[in-house]
Amino acid sequence: MCCQETAKKSHAKVIDDSQDNFLSYTLVDSIQVLAEINRVALPFNGRFFWSVSWNDKLGGNILIISEKGEYDEGNGRKEIFAYHYVKRDSLYDVLWQMNDFVDGWGCDLDIQLINYFPLISDIDSNGIAETAIFYSLNNRCDAVSFPAKLIVHEGEDKLAIRGIRGQFLNPPEASNNKYRANNGLPPMKYKNVDTAYSILDTSIINFYSHQWDNFISLENKWKGVLPDSLIKTCLLYTSPSPRDRG
């Protein structure tokens, strides 16, 4: 056994907060949330944070999210890692992996995973699941916006939507960029759908772009006060054990 199963979900849609219609999963068959991972069979960097498995045309899949970092009164670095493994014969191979980080400057320092988006989906119904990881990088020292990214994969093909959370704290994009231009600063987009290297079906791109818009609209409506059910904050720690250094 490479992992321990803690929950099995059927082919269905799961709504976390029905009053606001939060769609947490569009599921493919046999999806399971995993409690732990065998690091020998499935190596990953840092400390285990979250994982899920499913079956599709690629075979048996496992998505692992891990994290590591140091924290000293807001200083240090916080990192997030993701690995997509596919079982081929009796072994698992890495299909893709990613790493991102945020440095602290004596203020806030965390990475938040947002549960709003379907994490595993098959929007184009081609039998190959999409994975979506939506997270924000927070090292702000005041009530200002901060970067957020939505990374979608279907197999090895990737879509990235980048922008900012906390948009309600800022002026409209046009007036903000007029101010930035007058001060010799480059323009800033509140949302950028990067399809330069993506060959994903337009139905996937449009779906997740719309989901991003919905989430930002809700965050603006609530002035950033989101329910706990939507957020997983990567834990901060100062002295990782040798096992967790990866």
mmCIF file of C-alpha atoms in Angstrom:
data_model
loop_
_atom_site.group_PDB
_atom_site.id
_atom_site.type_symbol
_atom_site.label_atom_id
_atom_site.label_comp_id
_atom_site.label_asym_id
_atom_site.label_seq_id
_atom_site.Cartn_x
_atom_site.Cartn_y
_atom_site.Cartn_z
ATOM 1 C CA MET A 1 0.000 0.000 0.000
ATOM 2 C CA CYS A 2 1.368 3.408 -0.971
ATOM 3 C CA CYS A 3 -1.183 5.383 0.938
ATOM 4 C CA GLN A 4 -4.032 5.288 3.448
ATOM 5 C CA GLU A 5 -7.562 6.051 2.309
ATOM 6 C CA THR A 6 -9.762 8.196 4.524
ATOM 7 C CA ALA A 7 -12.717 9.094 2.338
ATOM 8 C CA LYS A 8 -14.319 7.785 -0.828
ATOM 9 C CA LYS A 9 -16.532 10.003 -2.960
ATOM 10 C CA SER A 10 -18.956 8.854 -5.629
ATOM 11 C CA HIS A 11 -19.487 10.389 -9.061
ATOM 12 C CA ALA A 12 -21.395 13.485 -7.929
ATOM 13 C CA LYS A 13 -21.204 17.172 -7.212
ATOM 14 C CA VAL A 14 -20.556 18.193 -3.625
ATOM 15 C CA ILE A 15 -21.860 21.510 -2.304
ATOM 16 C CA ASP A 16 -20.181 22.852 0.849
ATOM 17 C CA ASP A 17 -22.300 25.975 1.455
ATOM 18 C CA SER A 18 -25.614 25.687 -0.352
ATOM 19 C CA GLN A 19 -26.679 29.240 0.419
ATOM 20 C CA ASP A 20 -23.880 30.551 -1.779
ATOM 21 C CA ASN A 21 -23.667 27.572 -4.127
ATOM 22 C CA PHE A 22 -20.036 26.673 -3.502
ATOM 23 C CA LEU A 23 -19.032 23.936 -5.903
ATOM 24 C CA SER A 24 -16.077 22.148 -4.313
ATOM 25 C CA TYR A 25 -15.716 19.156 -6.592
ATOM 26 C CA THR A 26 -16.775 18.014 -9.999
ATOM 27 C CA LEU A 27 -15.772 14.413 -9.506
ATOM 28 C CA VAL A 28 -14.479 11.674 -11.706
ATOM 29 C CA ASP A 29 -14.818 8.043 -10.698
ATOM 30 C CA SER A 30 -13.086 6.573 -7.634
ATOM 31 C CA ILE A 31 -11.754 9.822 -6.188
ATOM 32 C CA GLN A 32 -10.308 9.384 -2.697
ATOM 33 C CA VAL A 33 -8.745 11.815 -0.242
ATOM 34 C CA LEU A 34 -5.556 10.307 1.181
ATOM 35 C CA ALA A 35 -4.360 10.626 4.759
ATOM 36 C CA GLU A 36 -0.704 9.801 4.179
ATOM 37 C CA ILE A 37 1.773 8.923 1.420
ATOM 38 C CA ASN A 38 4.647 6.438 1.245
ATOM 39 C CA ARG A 39 7.586 8.738 0.474
ATOM 40 C CA VAL A 40 9.702 5.878 -0.859
ATOM 41 C CA ALA A 41 7.174 4.971 -3.559
ATOM 42 C CA LEU A 42 6.042 8.573 -4.114
ATOM 43 C CA PRO A 43 8.844 11.030 -3.241
ATOM 44 C CA PHE A 44 7.979 14.663 -2.544
ATOM 45 C CA ASN A 45 9.678 17.674 -1.028
ATOM 46 C CA GLY A 46 8.845 19.174 2.351
ATOM 47 C CA ARG A 47 6.002 18.102 4.623
ATOM 48 C CA PHE A 48 2.868 16.286 3.470
ATOM 49 C CA PHE A 49 -0.138 18.615 3.319
ATOM 50 C CA TRP A 50 -2.936 17.115 1.195
ATOM 51 C CA SER A 51 -3.430 14.422 -1.428
ATOM 52 C CA VAL A 52 -6.104 12.863 -3.609
ATOM 53 C CA SER A 53 -6.260 9.858 -5.963
ATOM 54 C CA TRP A 54 -8.496 8.922 -8.893
ATOM 55 C CA ASN A 55 -8.654 6.739 -12.000
ATOM 56 C CA ASP A 56 -9.035 7.932 -15.583
ATOM 57 C CA LYS A 57 -7.712 7.070 -19.056
ATOM 58 C CA LEU A 58 -4.165 7.739 -17.894
ATOM 59 C CA GLY A 59 -4.491 5.045 -15.227
ATOM 60 C CA GLY A 60 -4.200 5.418 -11.468
ATOM 61 C CA ASN A 61 -3.413 9.007 -10.484
ATOM 62 C CA ILE A 62 -2.227 10.615 -7.248
ATOM 63 C CA LEU A 63 -1.924 14.366 -6.702
ATOM 64 C CA ILE A 64 0.242 15.346 -3.723
ATOM 65 C CA ILE A 65 0.534 18.833 -2.235
ATOM 66 C CA SER A 66 3.313 19.468 0.269
ATOM 67 C CA GLU A 67 4.863 22.488 1.934
ATOM 68 C CA LYS A 68 7.868 23.677 3.875
ATOM 69 C CA GLY A 69 9.197 26.923 5.243
ATOM 70 C CA GLU A 70 10.756 28.900 8.018
ATOM 71 C CA TYR A 71 9.114 31.654 10.015
ATOM 72 C CA ASP A 72 10.648 34.171 12.382
ATOM 73 C CA GLU A 73 8.327 37.067 13.215
ATOM 74 C CA GLY A 74 7.218 37.289 9.594
ATOM 75 C CA ASN A 75 10.623 36.682 8.036
ATOM 76 C CA GLY A 76 11.612 33.561 6.126
ATOM 77 C CA ARG A 77 10.262 31.710 3.129
ATOM 78 C CA LYS A 78 7.119 29.641 2.618
ATOM 79 C CA GLU A 79 7.016 27.070 -0.221
ATOM 80 C CA ILE A 80 4.319 24.951 -1.828
ATOM 81 C CA PHE A 81 4.901 21.864 -3.973
ATOM 82 C CA ALA A 82 2.587 19.748 -6.128
ATOM 83 C CA TYR A 83 3.260 16.382 -7.763
ATOM 84 C CA HIS A 84 1.066 14.414 -10.152
ATOM 85 C CA TYR A 85 1.993 10.722 -10.193
ATOM 86 C CA VAL A 86 0.585 8.155 -12.649
ATOM 87 C CA LYS A 87 0.868 4.426 -12.074
ATOM 88 C CA ARG A 88 2.534 2.565 -14.939
ATOM 89 C CA ASP A 89 2.663 -1.197 -14.398
ATOM 90 C CA SER A 90 3.605 -1.487 -10.711
ATOM 91 C CA LEU A 91 5.469 1.834 -10.355
ATOM 92 C CA TYR A 92 4.471 5.481 -10.195
ATOM 93 C CA ASP A 93 6.020 8.040 -12.567
ATOM 94 C CA VAL A 94 5.879 11.841 -12.185
ATOM 95 C CA LEU A 95 3.622 13.331 -14.861
ATOM 96 C CA TRP A 96 4.327 16.907 -13.742
ATOM 97 C CA GLN A 97 5.429 18.816 -10.674
ATOM 98 C CA MET A 98 5.417 22.447 -9.571
ATOM 99 C CA ASN A 99 6.923 24.642 -6.879
ATOM 100 C CA ASP A 100 6.150 28.194 -5.756
ATOM 101 C CA PHE A 101 7.176 30.329 -2.795
ATOM 102 C CA VAL A 102 6.706 33.605 -0.970
ATOM 103 C CA ASP A 103 9.320 35.463 1.097
ATOM 104 C CA GLY A 104 8.436 37.262 4.311
ATOM 105 C CA TRP A 105 9.457 40.804 5.135
ATOM 106 C CA GLY A 106 8.544 40.935 8.798
ATOM 107 C CA CYS A 107 4.768 40.879 8.359
ATOM 108 C CA ASP A 108 2.288 38.210 7.246
ATOM 109 C CA LEU A 109 3.695 35.030 5.718
ATOM 110 C CA ASP A 110 1.439 32.235 4.504
ATOM 111 C CA ILE A 111 0.174 30.329 1.496
ATOM 112 C CA GLN A 112 -3.543 29.613 1.332
ATOM 113 C CA LEU A 113 -5.223 26.893 -0.712
ATOM 114 C CA ILE A 114 -8.761 27.815 -1.722
ATOM 115 C CA ASN A 115 -11.407 25.069 -1.939
ATOM 116 C CA TYR A 116 -13.825 27.031 -4.118
ATOM 117 C CA PHE A 117 -12.788 25.478 -7.419
ATOM 118 C CA PRO A 118 -13.449 21.896 -8.520
ATOM 119 C CA LEU A 119 -10.168 20.225 -7.590
ATOM 120 C CA ILE A 120 -10.679 17.220 -9.865
ATOM 121 C CA SER A 121 -12.927 17.547 -12.910
ATOM 122 C CA ASP A 122 -13.540 16.344 -16.461
ATOM 123 C CA ILE A 123 -15.084 19.428 -18.023
ATOM 124 C CA ASP A 124 -14.526 18.342 -21.636
ATOM 125 C CA SER A 125 -15.660 14.744 -20.914
ATOM 126 C CA ASN A 126 -12.670 13.180 -22.652
ATOM 127 C CA GLY A 127 -11.925 10.704 -19.863
ATOM 128 C CA ILE A 128 -8.777 12.507 -18.677
ATOM 129 C CA ALA A 129 -9.269 14.461 -15.464
ATOM 130 C CA GLU A 130 -8.258 18.072 -14.961
ATOM 131 C CA THR A 131 -6.615 19.074 -11.698
ATOM 132 C CA ALA A 132 -7.000 22.613 -10.360
ATOM 133 C CA ILE A 133 -4.857 24.159 -7.642
ATOM 134 C CA PHE A 134 -5.861 27.646 -6.526
ATOM 135 C CA TYR A 135 -3.621 29.345 -3.986
ATOM 136 C CA SER A 136 -2.545 32.776 -2.798
ATOM 137 C CA LEU A 137 0.850 34.031 -1.626
ATOM 138 C CA ASN A 138 0.576 36.384 1.318
ATOM 139 C CA ASN A 139 3.455 38.461 2.718
ATOM 140 C CA ARG A 140 1.624 41.766 2.979
ATOM 141 C CA CYS A 141 2.241 44.265 5.745
ATOM 142 C CA ASP A 142 -1.066 46.108 5.387
ATOM 143 C CA ALA A 143 -4.623 45.649 4.133
ATOM 144 C CA VAL A 144 -3.679 45.452 0.447
ATOM 145 C CA SER A 145 -4.159 42.963 -2.362
ATOM 146 C CA PHE A 146 -1.900 39.940 -2.762
ATOM 147 C CA PRO A 147 -1.081 37.505 -5.597
ATOM 148 C CA ALA A 148 -3.220 34.472 -6.380
ATOM 149 C CA LYS A 149 -2.804 31.727 -8.965
ATOM 150 C CA LEU A 150 -5.044 29.042 -10.421
ATOM 151 C CA ILE A 151 -3.034 26.260 -12.075
ATOM 152 C CA VAL A 152 -5.024 23.761 -14.144
ATOM 153 C CA HIS A 153 -3.571 20.614 -15.718
ATOM 154 C CA GLU A 154 -5.066 18.014 -18.013
ATOM 155 C CA GLY A 155 -2.338 15.423 -18.252
ATOM 156 C CA GLU A 156 0.815 17.411 -19.020
ATOM 157 C CA ASP A 157 -1.102 20.321 -20.603
ATOM 158 C CA LYS A 158 -1.296 23.401 -18.388
ATOM 159 C CA LEU A 159 -3.420 26.521 -17.980
ATOM 160 C CA ALA A 160 -2.438 29.326 -15.599
ATOM 161 C CA ILE A 161 -4.734 32.111 -14.388
ATOM 162 C CA ARG A 162 -2.859 34.723 -12.380
ATOM 163 C CA GLY A 163 -4.198 37.764 -10.610
ATOM 164 C CA ILE A 164 -4.774 39.169 -7.167
ATOM 165 C CA ARG A 165 -7.038 38.581 -4.222
ATOM 166 C CA GLY A 166 -8.307 41.465 -2.117
ATOM 167 C CA GLN A 167 -9.362 43.424 -5.175
ATOM 168 C CA PHE A 168 -11.983 45.240 -3.098
ATOM 169 C CA LEU A 169 -9.066 47.021 -1.380
ATOM 170 C CA ASN A 170 -7.907 48.618 -4.616
ATOM 171 C CA PRO A 171 -9.231 51.125 -7.203
ATOM 172 C CA PRO A 172 -10.482 49.848 -10.584
ATOM 173 C CA GLU A 173 -7.768 48.438 -12.833
ATOM 174 C CA ALA A 174 -7.922 51.331 -15.332
ATOM 175 C CA SER A 175 -7.470 54.077 -12.742
ATOM 176 C CA ASN A 176 -4.873 52.047 -10.855
ATOM 177 C CA ASN A 177 -2.802 51.582 -14.022
ATOM 178 C CA LYS A 178 -3.147 55.268 -14.921
ATOM 179 C CA TYR A 179 -1.612 56.070 -11.534
ATOM 180 C CA ARG A 180 1.117 53.467 -12.083
ATOM 181 C CA ALA A 181 1.923 54.841 -15.565
ATOM 182 C CA ASN A 182 2.189 58.385 -14.195
ATOM 183 C CA ASN A 183 4.718 57.086 -11.687
ATOM 184 C CA GLY A 184 6.755 55.060 -14.160
ATOM 185 C CA LEU A 185 5.403 51.698 -12.997
ATOM 186 C CA PRO A 186 4.342 48.804 -15.267
ATOM 187 C CA PRO A 187 0.607 48.044 -15.568
ATOM 188 C CA MET A 188 -0.927 45.449 -13.290
ATOM 189 C CA LYS A 189 -3.688 43.079 -14.372
ATOM 190 C CA TYR A 190 -6.208 41.956 -11.783
ATOM 191 C CA LYS A 191 -6.683 38.780 -13.863
ATOM 192 C CA ASN A 192 -4.540 37.268 -16.608
ATOM 193 C CA VAL A 193 -5.541 34.040 -18.367
ATOM 194 C CA ASP A 194 -2.306 32.666 -19.782
ATOM 195 C CA THR A 195 -3.106 30.419 -22.755
ATOM 196 C CA ALA A 196 0.173 30.975 -24.619
ATOM 197 C CA TYR A 197 1.314 27.402 -24.061
ATOM 198 C CA SER A 198 -2.063 25.799 -23.423
ATOM 199 C CA ILE A 199 -3.780 23.409 -25.804
ATOM 200 C CA LEU A 200 -6.621 22.676 -23.409
ATOM 201 C CA ASP A 201 -10.153 22.646 -24.738
ATOM 202 C CA THR A 202 -11.832 26.064 -24.617
ATOM 203 C CA SER A 203 -14.568 24.586 -22.400
ATOM 204 C CA ILE A 204 -11.943 24.028 -19.661
ATOM 205 C CA ILE A 205 -10.440 27.491 -20.071
ATOM 206 C CA ASN A 206 -13.837 29.186 -20.021
ATOM 207 C CA PHE A 207 -15.064 27.140 -17.045
ATOM 208 C CA TYR A 208 -12.128 27.939 -14.783
ATOM 209 C CA SER A 209 -11.937 31.559 -15.919
ATOM 210 C CA HIS A 210 -15.596 31.908 -14.950
ATOM 211 C CA GLN A 211 -14.976 30.171 -11.622
ATOM 212 C CA TRP A 212 -12.170 32.638 -10.885
ATOM 213 C CA ASP A 213 -14.533 35.543 -11.601
ATOM 214 C CA ASN A 214 -17.178 34.053 -9.321
ATOM 215 C CA PHE A 215 -14.747 33.652 -6.454
ATOM 216 C CA ILE A 216 -13.370 37.193 -6.765
ATOM 217 C CA SER A 217 -16.939 38.551 -6.902
ATOM 218 C CA LEU A 218 -17.804 36.737 -3.668
ATOM 219 C CA GLU A 219 -14.614 37.888 -1.969
ATOM 220 C CA ASN A 220 -15.385 41.467 -2.985
ATOM 221 C CA LYS A 221 -18.951 41.082 -1.736
ATOM 222 C CA TRP A 222 -17.765 39.796 1.657
ATOM 223 C CA LYS A 223 -14.823 42.226 1.891
ATOM 224 C CA GLY A 224 -12.425 39.308 2.212
ATOM 225 C CA VAL A 225 -14.149 37.604 5.156
ATOM 226 C CA LEU A 226 -14.327 34.064 3.756
ATOM 227 C CA PRO A 227 -15.775 31.014 5.552
ATOM 228 C CA ASP A 228 -13.225 28.628 7.036
ATOM 229 C CA SER A 229 -14.556 25.817 4.835
ATOM 230 C CA LEU A 230 -13.014 27.515 1.786
ATOM 231 C CA ILE A 231 -9.435 27.941 2.999
ATOM 232 C CA LYS A 232 -6.575 25.612 3.893
ATOM 233 C CA THR A 233 -3.596 27.563 5.232
ATOM 234 C CA CYS A 234 -0.214 25.867 4.922
ATOM 235 C CA LEU A 235 1.191 25.583 8.437
ATOM 236 C CA LEU A 236 4.197 27.631 9.460
ATOM 237 C CA TYR A 237 7.020 26.091 11.428
ATOM 238 C CA THR A 238 10.542 27.089 12.377
ATOM 239 C CA SER A 239 12.505 23.865 12.702
ATOM 240 C CA PRO A 240 11.487 21.137 10.233
ATOM 241 C CA SER A 241 12.492 17.619 11.186
ATOM 242 C CA PRO A 242 15.007 15.753 9.000
ATOM 243 C CA ARG A 243 12.124 13.665 7.646
ATOM 244 C CA ASP A 244 10.304 16.796 6.450
ATOM 245 C CA ARG A 245 13.234 18.558 4.796
ATOM 246 C CA GLY A 246 12.862 16.383 1.680
#
